[in-house]
Short mmCIF file of C-alpha atoms in Angstrom, two decimals:
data_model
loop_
_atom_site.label_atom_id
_atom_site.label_comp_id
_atom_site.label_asym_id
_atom_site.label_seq_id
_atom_site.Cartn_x
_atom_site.Cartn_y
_atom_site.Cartn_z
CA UNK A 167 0.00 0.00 0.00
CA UNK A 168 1.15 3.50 -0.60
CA UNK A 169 2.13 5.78 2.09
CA UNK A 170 -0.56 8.50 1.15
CA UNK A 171 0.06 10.32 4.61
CA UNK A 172 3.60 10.66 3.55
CA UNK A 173 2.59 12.54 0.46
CA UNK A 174 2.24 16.53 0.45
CA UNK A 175 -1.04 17.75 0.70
CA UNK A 176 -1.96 19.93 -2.21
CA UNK A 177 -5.90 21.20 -2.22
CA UNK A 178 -7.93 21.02 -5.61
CA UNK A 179 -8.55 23.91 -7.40
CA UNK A 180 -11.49 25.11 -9.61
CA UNK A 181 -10.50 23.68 -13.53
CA UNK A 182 -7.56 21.04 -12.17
CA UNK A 183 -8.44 18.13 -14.55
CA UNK A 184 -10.75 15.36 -12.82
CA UNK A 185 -9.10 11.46 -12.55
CA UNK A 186 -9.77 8.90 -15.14
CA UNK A 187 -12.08 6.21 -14.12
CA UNK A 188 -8.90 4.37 -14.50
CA UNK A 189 -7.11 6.44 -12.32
CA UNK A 190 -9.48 6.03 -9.35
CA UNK A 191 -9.75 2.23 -9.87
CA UNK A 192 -5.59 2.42 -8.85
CA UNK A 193 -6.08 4.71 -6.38
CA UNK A 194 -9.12 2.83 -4.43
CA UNK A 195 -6.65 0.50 -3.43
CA UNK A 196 -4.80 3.08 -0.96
CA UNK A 197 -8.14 3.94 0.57
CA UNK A 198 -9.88 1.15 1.09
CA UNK A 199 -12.65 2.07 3.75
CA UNK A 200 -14.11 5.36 1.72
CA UNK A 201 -16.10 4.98 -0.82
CA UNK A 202 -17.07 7.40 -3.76
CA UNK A 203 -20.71 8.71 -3.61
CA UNK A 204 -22.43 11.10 -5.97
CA UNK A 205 -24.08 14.18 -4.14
CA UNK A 206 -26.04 17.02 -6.54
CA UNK A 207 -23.81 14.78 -10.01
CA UNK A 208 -20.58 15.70 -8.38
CA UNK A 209 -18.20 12.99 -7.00
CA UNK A 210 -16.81 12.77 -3.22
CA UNK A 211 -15.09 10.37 -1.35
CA UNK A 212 -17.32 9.57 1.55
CA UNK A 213 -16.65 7.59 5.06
CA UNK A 214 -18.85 6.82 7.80
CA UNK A 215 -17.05 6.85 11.47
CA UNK A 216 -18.87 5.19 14.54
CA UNK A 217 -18.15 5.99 18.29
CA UNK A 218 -19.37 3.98 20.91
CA UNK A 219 -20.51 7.25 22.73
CA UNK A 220 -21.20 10.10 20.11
#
């Protein structure tokens, strides 16, 4: 598995090209607990944390 929390954190900005479908295929494989969920026909990765008490 990649070391993603290694990487640099850059932010997207408006116009930066979108991934292939491709591209995320490869790329699910570092982040396997989120999944990608379509809210208003744009695309966000999406994960659900449970606590015990919250």
């Amino acid at each position: 598995m990649e070391d993603l929390h290694r990487k640099p954190f850059e932010p997207c900005r408006m116009g930066d090209p979108l991934m292939t479908p491709e591209e995320i295929k490869v790329q699910r494989i570092n982040i396997p607990y989120w999944k990608i969920v379509d809210v208003s026909g744009v695309k966000k990765l999406h994960r659900e944390f449970k606590f015990k008490n919250f």
